[in-house]
Amino acid sequence: ADPLNTGYQAVQSLYALGSGWLFGVGLGNSRQKLLYLPERHTDFIFSIIGEELGFIGALFVIFMFCMFVWRGFYIASNIEDRFKALTAFGLTAVVGIQAAINIGVAVGALPVTGITLPFISYGGTSLIFMLGTVGFILNMLLGILCLMRSERKPLALLLVAVIISFYCFMVGLTPSALRAAIMGILTL
């Protein structure tokens, strides 16, 4: 890639990842986000995570996405209704593939595509749809749990709503994002 023209973003992304070493330069101390790396808050957020938190922080992000995909496929495999099982599988695959593409772009294994890192990249629309996706998957999980314990559905719904509300408060999301996530839980 041409480091001064078409490959500028990829090269700057690798500079960011490489300067993080094992433990990173510290949260908020990234040098590449100071106008060297374009789209650092969306497409290349993984590079900034790798620079600020190092190899350990980047591995933790990858581990969390692997856990999400593993649990999503586990939920999909335990649903008796075929349509709901395929929906849970597809939604989980969308999140996993989107994360894999973004991380592949950040490490230079894939061409720059403009796909955000789910749950982490800046952007309200992407975050609302990802929270809705999690809401659908959690609703299907609640369906499995309610088959096992049919009397505890209201308590489980309340618990999930409290968890999502806390997450939205911590991240600073708008009430519309919270409504989208809760509606995803209540729809199926």
PDB file of C-alpha atoms in Angstrom:
ATOM      1  CA  ALA A   1       0.000   0.000   0.000  1.00  0.00           C
ATOM      2  CA  ASP A   2       1.115   3.515  -0.730  1.00  0.00           C
ATOM      3  CA  PRO A   3       1.817   5.036   2.723  1.00  0.00           C
ATOM      4  CA  LEU A   4       1.252   8.606   1.511  1.00  0.00           C
ATOM      5  CA  ASN A   5      -1.908   8.102  -0.534  1.00  0.00           C
ATOM      6  CA  THR A   6      -4.245   5.107  -0.600  1.00  0.00           C
ATOM      7  CA  GLY A   7      -2.639   3.194   2.269  1.00  0.00           C
ATOM      8  CA  TYR A   8      -2.324   6.103   4.689  1.00  0.00           C
ATOM      9  CA  GLN A   9      -5.076   4.914   7.041  1.00  0.00           C
ATOM     10  CA  ALA A  10      -3.801   1.345   7.149  1.00  0.00           C
ATOM     11  CA  VAL A  11      -0.227   2.444   7.879  1.00  0.00           C
ATOM     12  CA  GLN A  12      -1.307   4.849  10.634  1.00  0.00           C
ATOM     13  CA  SER A  13      -3.465   2.085  12.118  1.00  0.00           C
ATOM     14  CA  LEU A  14      -0.455  -0.222  12.287  1.00  0.00           C
ATOM     15  CA  TYR A  15       1.597   2.572  13.882  1.00  0.00           C
ATOM     16  CA  ALA A  16      -1.076   2.895  16.560  1.00  0.00           C
ATOM     17  CA  LEU A  17      -1.236  -0.839  17.223  1.00  0.00           C
ATOM     18  CA  GLY A  18       2.542  -1.177  17.260  1.00  0.00           C
ATOM     19  CA  SER A  19       3.149   1.664  19.679  1.00  0.00           C
ATOM     20  CA  GLY A  20       0.834   0.083  22.267  1.00  0.00           C
ATOM     21  CA  TRP A  21       3.175  -2.826  22.992  1.00  0.00           C
ATOM     22  CA  LEU A  22       1.967  -5.118  25.772  1.00  0.00           C
ATOM     23  CA  PHE A  23       0.183  -2.796  28.207  1.00  0.00           C
ATOM     24  CA  GLY A  24      -0.363   0.330  26.091  1.00  0.00           C
ATOM     25  CA  VAL A  25       0.510   3.972  26.551  1.00  0.00           C
ATOM     26  CA  GLY A  26      -2.344   4.589  28.980  1.00  0.00           C
ATOM     27  CA  LEU A  27      -6.020   5.356  28.617  1.00  0.00           C
ATOM     28  CA  GLY A  28      -6.428   8.688  26.852  1.00  0.00           C
ATOM     29  CA  ASN A  29      -2.727   9.005  25.962  1.00  0.00           C
ATOM     30  CA  SER A  30      -2.913   7.911  22.332  1.00  0.00           C
ATOM     31  CA  ARG A  31      -0.733   9.890  19.952  1.00  0.00           C
ATOM     32  CA  GLN A  32      -2.281   8.551  16.754  1.00  0.00           C
ATOM     33  CA  LYS A  33      -5.714   9.957  17.562  1.00  0.00           C
ATOM     34  CA  LEU A  34      -4.256  13.472  17.436  1.00  0.00           C
ATOM     35  CA  LEU A  35      -5.100  13.915  13.724  1.00  0.00           C
ATOM     36  CA  TYR A  36      -2.731  11.201  12.445  1.00  0.00           C
ATOM     37  CA  LEU A  37      -5.318   8.450  12.132  1.00  0.00           C
ATOM     38  CA  PRO A  38      -8.446   9.466  10.197  1.00  0.00           C
ATOM     39  CA  GLU A  39     -11.793   8.079  11.431  1.00  0.00           C
ATOM     40  CA  ARG A  40     -10.208   7.040  14.702  1.00  0.00           C
ATOM     41  CA  HIS A  41     -13.525   7.123  16.574  1.00  0.00           C
ATOM     42  CA  THR A  42     -15.407   4.835  14.157  1.00  0.00           C
ATOM     43  CA  ASP A  43     -13.509   2.655  11.687  1.00  0.00           C
ATOM     44  CA  PHE A  44     -10.192   2.510  13.544  1.00  0.00           C
ATOM     45  CA  ILE A  45     -11.275   2.484  17.184  1.00  0.00           C
ATOM     46  CA  PHE A  46      -9.635  -0.921  17.628  1.00  0.00           C
ATOM     47  CA  SER A  47      -6.278   0.618  16.701  1.00  0.00           C
ATOM     48  CA  ILE A  48      -6.719   3.279  19.365  1.00  0.00           C
ATOM     49  CA  ILE A  49      -7.713   0.601  21.898  1.00  0.00           C
ATOM     50  CA  GLY A  50      -4.578  -1.320  20.947  1.00  0.00           C
ATOM     51  CA  GLU A  51      -2.428   1.766  21.390  1.00  0.00           C
ATOM     52  CA  GLU A  52      -3.944   2.922  24.685  1.00  0.00           C
ATOM     53  CA  LEU A  53      -4.520  -0.465  26.334  1.00  0.00           C
ATOM     54  CA  GLY A  54      -1.866  -2.487  24.526  1.00  0.00           C
ATOM     55  CA  PHE A  55      -1.909  -6.063  23.383  1.00  0.00           C
ATOM     56  CA  ILE A  56      -3.656  -7.155  26.588  1.00  0.00           C
ATOM     57  CA  GLY A  57      -6.528  -4.684  26.070  1.00  0.00           C
ATOM     58  CA  ALA A  58      -6.889  -5.630  22.401  1.00  0.00           C
ATOM     59  CA  LEU A  59      -6.973  -9.333  23.315  1.00  0.00           C
ATOM     60  CA  PHE A  60      -9.613  -8.588  25.944  1.00  0.00           C
ATOM     61  CA  VAL A  61     -11.841  -6.908  23.316  1.00  0.00           C
ATOM     62  CA  ILE A  62     -11.400  -9.874  20.965  1.00  0.00           C
ATOM     63  CA  PHE A  63     -12.111 -12.273  23.843  1.00  0.00           C
ATOM     64  CA  MET A  64     -15.343 -10.437  24.705  1.00  0.00           C
ATOM     65  CA  PHE A  65     -16.570 -10.620  21.093  1.00  0.00           C
ATOM     66  CA  CYS A  66     -15.706 -14.343  21.002  1.00  0.00           C
ATOM     67  CA  MET A  67     -17.687 -14.850  24.210  1.00  0.00           C
ATOM     68  CA  PHE A  68     -20.639 -12.942  22.730  1.00  0.00           C
ATOM     69  CA  VAL A  69     -20.606 -15.099  19.596  1.00  0.00           C
ATOM     70  CA  TRP A  70     -20.185 -18.322  21.572  1.00  0.00           C
ATOM     71  CA  ARG A  71     -23.088 -17.523  23.911  1.00  0.00           C
ATOM     72  CA  GLY A  72     -25.255 -16.327  21.019  1.00  0.00           C
ATOM     73  CA  PHE A  73     -24.711 -19.581  19.126  1.00  0.00           C
ATOM     74  CA  TYR A  74     -25.362 -21.505  22.344  1.00  0.00           C
ATOM     75  CA  ILE A  75     -28.675 -19.699  22.790  1.00  0.00           C
ATOM     76  CA  ALA A  76     -29.571 -20.337  19.134  1.00  0.00           C
ATOM     77  CA  SER A  77     -28.812 -24.044  19.449  1.00  0.00           C
ATOM     78  CA  ASN A  78     -31.106 -24.407  22.483  1.00  0.00           C
ATOM     79  CA  ILE A  79     -34.193 -22.769  20.966  1.00  0.00           C
ATOM     80  CA  GLU A  80     -36.846 -25.244  19.859  1.00  0.00           C
ATOM     81  CA  ASP A  81     -38.613 -22.931  17.386  1.00  0.00           C
ATOM     82  CA  ARG A  82     -36.651 -23.123  14.122  1.00  0.00           C
ATOM     83  CA  PHE A  83     -37.406 -19.541  13.036  1.00  0.00           C
ATOM     84  CA  LYS A  84     -36.257 -18.085  16.355  1.00  0.00           C
ATOM     85  CA  ALA A  85     -33.168 -20.292  16.342  1.00  0.00           C
ATOM     86  CA  LEU A  86     -32.155 -19.138  12.862  1.00  0.00           C
ATOM     87  CA  THR A  87     -32.881 -15.523  13.813  1.00  0.00           C
ATOM     88  CA  ALA A  88     -30.675 -15.756  16.902  1.00  0.00           C
ATOM     89  CA  PHE A  89     -27.949 -17.442  14.864  1.00  0.00           C
ATOM     90  CA  GLY A  90     -28.129 -14.781  12.145  1.00  0.00           C
ATOM     91  CA  LEU A  91     -28.111 -11.837  14.553  1.00  0.00           C
ATOM     92  CA  THR A  92     -25.162 -13.285  16.436  1.00  0.00           C
ATOM     93  CA  ALA A  93     -23.321 -13.907  13.176  1.00  0.00           C
ATOM     94  CA  VAL A  94     -23.907 -10.306  12.070  1.00  0.00           C
ATOM     95  CA  VAL A  95     -22.287  -8.957  15.235  1.00  0.00           C
ATOM     96  CA  GLY A  96     -19.392 -11.432  15.033  1.00  0.00           C
ATOM     97  CA  ILE A  97     -18.694 -10.857  11.336  1.00  0.00           C
ATOM     98  CA  GLN A  98     -18.887  -7.078  11.752  1.00  0.00           C
ATOM     99  CA  ALA A  99     -16.393  -7.223  14.616  1.00  0.00           C
ATOM    100  CA  ALA A 100     -14.092  -9.552  12.659  1.00  0.00           C
ATOM    101  CA  ILE A 101     -14.121  -7.257   9.615  1.00  0.00           C
ATOM    102  CA  ASN A 102     -13.391  -4.157  11.697  1.00  0.00           C
ATOM    103  CA  ILE A 103     -10.548  -5.843  13.558  1.00  0.00           C
ATOM    104  CA  GLY A 104      -9.205  -7.247  10.281  1.00  0.00           C
ATOM    105  CA  VAL A 105      -9.167  -3.739   8.798  1.00  0.00           C
ATOM    106  CA  ALA A 106      -7.418  -2.342  11.880  1.00  0.00           C
ATOM    107  CA  VAL A 107      -4.612  -4.926  11.729  1.00  0.00           C
ATOM    108  CA  GLY A 108      -4.211  -4.532   7.961  1.00  0.00           C
ATOM    109  CA  ALA A 109      -5.489  -7.976   6.988  1.00  0.00           C
ATOM    110  CA  LEU A 110      -8.496  -6.578   5.091  1.00  0.00           C
ATOM    111  CA  PRO A 111      -8.986  -3.474   2.938  1.00  0.00           C
ATOM    112  CA  VAL A 112     -10.499  -0.391   4.575  1.00  0.00           C
ATOM    113  CA  THR A 113     -14.285  -0.845   4.466  1.00  0.00           C
ATOM    114  CA  GLY A 114     -15.863   1.665   6.843  1.00  0.00           C
ATOM    115  CA  ILE A 115     -17.600  -0.910   9.061  1.00  0.00           C
ATOM    116  CA  THR A 116     -17.818   0.077  12.721  1.00  0.00           C
ATOM    117  CA  LEU A 117     -16.810  -2.050  15.700  1.00  0.00           C
ATOM    118  CA  PRO A 118     -20.079  -3.129  17.392  1.00  0.00           C
ATOM    119  CA  PHE A 119     -20.861  -1.551  20.785  1.00  0.00           C
ATOM    120  CA  ILE A 120     -17.581   0.409  20.813  1.00  0.00           C
ATOM    121  CA  SER A 121     -17.401   2.712  17.772  1.00  0.00           C
ATOM    122  CA  TYR A 122     -18.962   6.158  17.828  1.00  0.00           C
ATOM    123  CA  GLY A 123     -22.309   6.380  16.085  1.00  0.00           C
ATOM    124  CA  GLY A 124     -25.844   6.356  17.403  1.00  0.00           C
ATOM    125  CA  THR A 125     -27.509   4.375  14.624  1.00  0.00           C
ATOM    126  CA  SER A 126     -25.058   1.479  14.803  1.00  0.00           C
ATOM    127  CA  LEU A 127     -25.327   1.369  18.581  1.00  0.00           C
ATOM    128  CA  ILE A 128     -29.139   1.437  18.550  1.00  0.00           C
ATOM    129  CA  PHE A 129     -29.282  -1.449  16.077  1.00  0.00           C
ATOM    130  CA  MET A 130     -26.699  -3.460  18.019  1.00  0.00           C
ATOM    131  CA  LEU A 131     -28.612  -2.923  21.272  1.00  0.00           C
ATOM    132  CA  GLY A 132     -31.787  -4.007  19.475  1.00  0.00           C
ATOM    133  CA  THR A 133     -29.943  -7.119  18.292  1.00  0.00           C
ATOM    134  CA  VAL A 134     -28.888  -7.910  21.852  1.00  0.00           C
ATOM    135  CA  GLY A 135     -32.479  -7.285  22.942  1.00  0.00           C
ATOM    136  CA  PHE A 136     -33.771  -9.858  20.441  1.00  0.00           C
ATOM    137  CA  ILE A 137     -31.181 -12.422  21.524  1.00  0.00           C
ATOM    138  CA  LEU A 138     -31.901 -11.810  25.226  1.00  0.00           C
ATOM    139  CA  ASN A 139     -35.615 -12.160  24.548  1.00  0.00           C
ATOM    140  CA  MET A 140     -34.992 -15.552  22.977  1.00  0.00           C
ATOM    141  CA  LEU A 141     -32.864 -16.485  25.990  1.00  0.00           C
ATOM    142  CA  LEU A 142     -35.720 -15.436  28.251  1.00  0.00           C
ATOM    143  CA  GLY A 143     -38.011 -17.683  26.225  1.00  0.00           C
ATOM    144  CA  ILE A 144     -35.698 -20.610  26.963  1.00  0.00           C
ATOM    145  CA  LEU A 145     -35.498 -19.699  30.648  1.00  0.00           C
ATOM    146  CA  CYS A 146     -39.257 -19.233  30.904  1.00  0.00           C
ATOM    147  CA  LEU A 147     -39.837 -22.685  29.473  1.00  0.00           C
ATOM    148  CA  MET A 148     -37.745 -23.983  32.341  1.00  0.00           C
ATOM    149  CA  ARG A 149     -39.303 -21.678  34.958  1.00  0.00           C
ATOM    150  CA  SER A 150     -42.554 -20.312  33.565  1.00  0.00           C
ATOM    151  CA  GLU A 151     -43.436 -18.350  36.713  1.00  0.00           C
ATOM    152  CA  ARG A 152     -40.304 -16.151  36.651  1.00  0.00           C
ATOM    153  CA  LYS A 153     -40.761 -14.307  33.329  1.00  0.00           C
ATOM    154  CA  PRO A 154     -41.731 -10.896  34.826  1.00  0.00           C
ATOM    155  CA  LEU A 155     -38.764 -11.018  37.196  1.00  0.00           C
ATOM    156  CA  ALA A 156     -36.385 -11.968  34.387  1.00  0.00           C
ATOM    157  CA  LEU A 157     -37.716  -9.155  32.169  1.00  0.00           C
ATOM    158  CA  LEU A 158     -37.254  -6.680  34.994  1.00  0.00           C
ATOM    159  CA  LEU A 159     -33.685  -7.895  35.547  1.00  0.00           C
ATOM    160  CA  VAL A 160     -32.801  -7.517  31.859  1.00  0.00           C
ATOM    161  CA  ALA A 161     -34.403  -4.047  31.723  1.00  0.00           C
ATOM    162  CA  VAL A 162     -32.363  -2.959  34.778  1.00  0.00           C
ATOM    163  CA  ILE A 163     -29.119  -4.257  33.215  1.00  0.00           C
ATOM    164  CA  ILE A 164     -29.769  -2.460  29.920  1.00  0.00           C
ATOM    165  CA  SER A 165     -30.787   0.742  31.736  1.00  0.00           C
ATOM    166  CA  PHE A 166     -27.568   0.671  33.752  1.00  0.00           C
ATOM    167  CA  TYR A 167     -25.501   0.115  30.606  1.00  0.00           C
ATOM    168  CA  CYS A 168     -27.242   2.985  28.804  1.00  0.00           C
ATOM    169  CA  PHE A 169     -26.677   5.260  31.814  1.00  0.00           C
ATOM    170  CA  MET A 170     -22.972   4.361  32.027  1.00  0.00           C
ATOM    171  CA  VAL A 171     -22.376   4.874  28.312  1.00  0.00           C
ATOM    172  CA  GLY A 172     -24.491   8.033  28.248  1.00  0.00           C
ATOM    173  CA  LEU A 173     -27.026   6.869  25.692  1.00  0.00           C
ATOM    174  CA  THR A 174     -30.168   8.728  24.861  1.00  0.00           C
ATOM    175  CA  PRO A 175     -33.594   7.534  26.006  1.00  0.00           C
ATOM    176  CA  SER A 176     -34.409   6.556  22.402  1.00  0.00           C
ATOM    177  CA  ALA A 177     -31.547   4.015  22.420  1.00  0.00           C
ATOM    178  CA  LEU A 178     -32.840   2.634  25.702  1.00  0.00           C
ATOM    179  CA  ARG A 179     -36.348   2.328  24.271  1.00  0.00           C
ATOM    180  CA  ALA A 180     -34.984   0.523  21.192  1.00  0.00           C
ATOM    181  CA  ALA A 181     -33.164  -2.022  23.333  1.00  0.00           C
ATOM    182  CA  ILE A 182     -36.156  -2.640  25.596  1.00  0.00           C
ATOM    183  CA  MET A 183     -38.502  -2.937  22.607  1.00  0.00           C
ATOM    184  CA  GLY A 184     -36.155  -5.550  21.159  1.00  0.00           C
ATOM    185  CA  ILE A 185     -36.573  -7.564  24.349  1.00  0.00           C
ATOM    186  CA  LEU A 186     -40.341  -7.282  24.425  1.00  0.00           C
ATOM    187  CA  THR A 187     -41.080  -8.006  20.746  1.00  0.00           C
ATOM    188  CA  LEU A 188     -40.510 -11.746  20.350  1.00  0.00           C
TER     189      LEU A 188
END
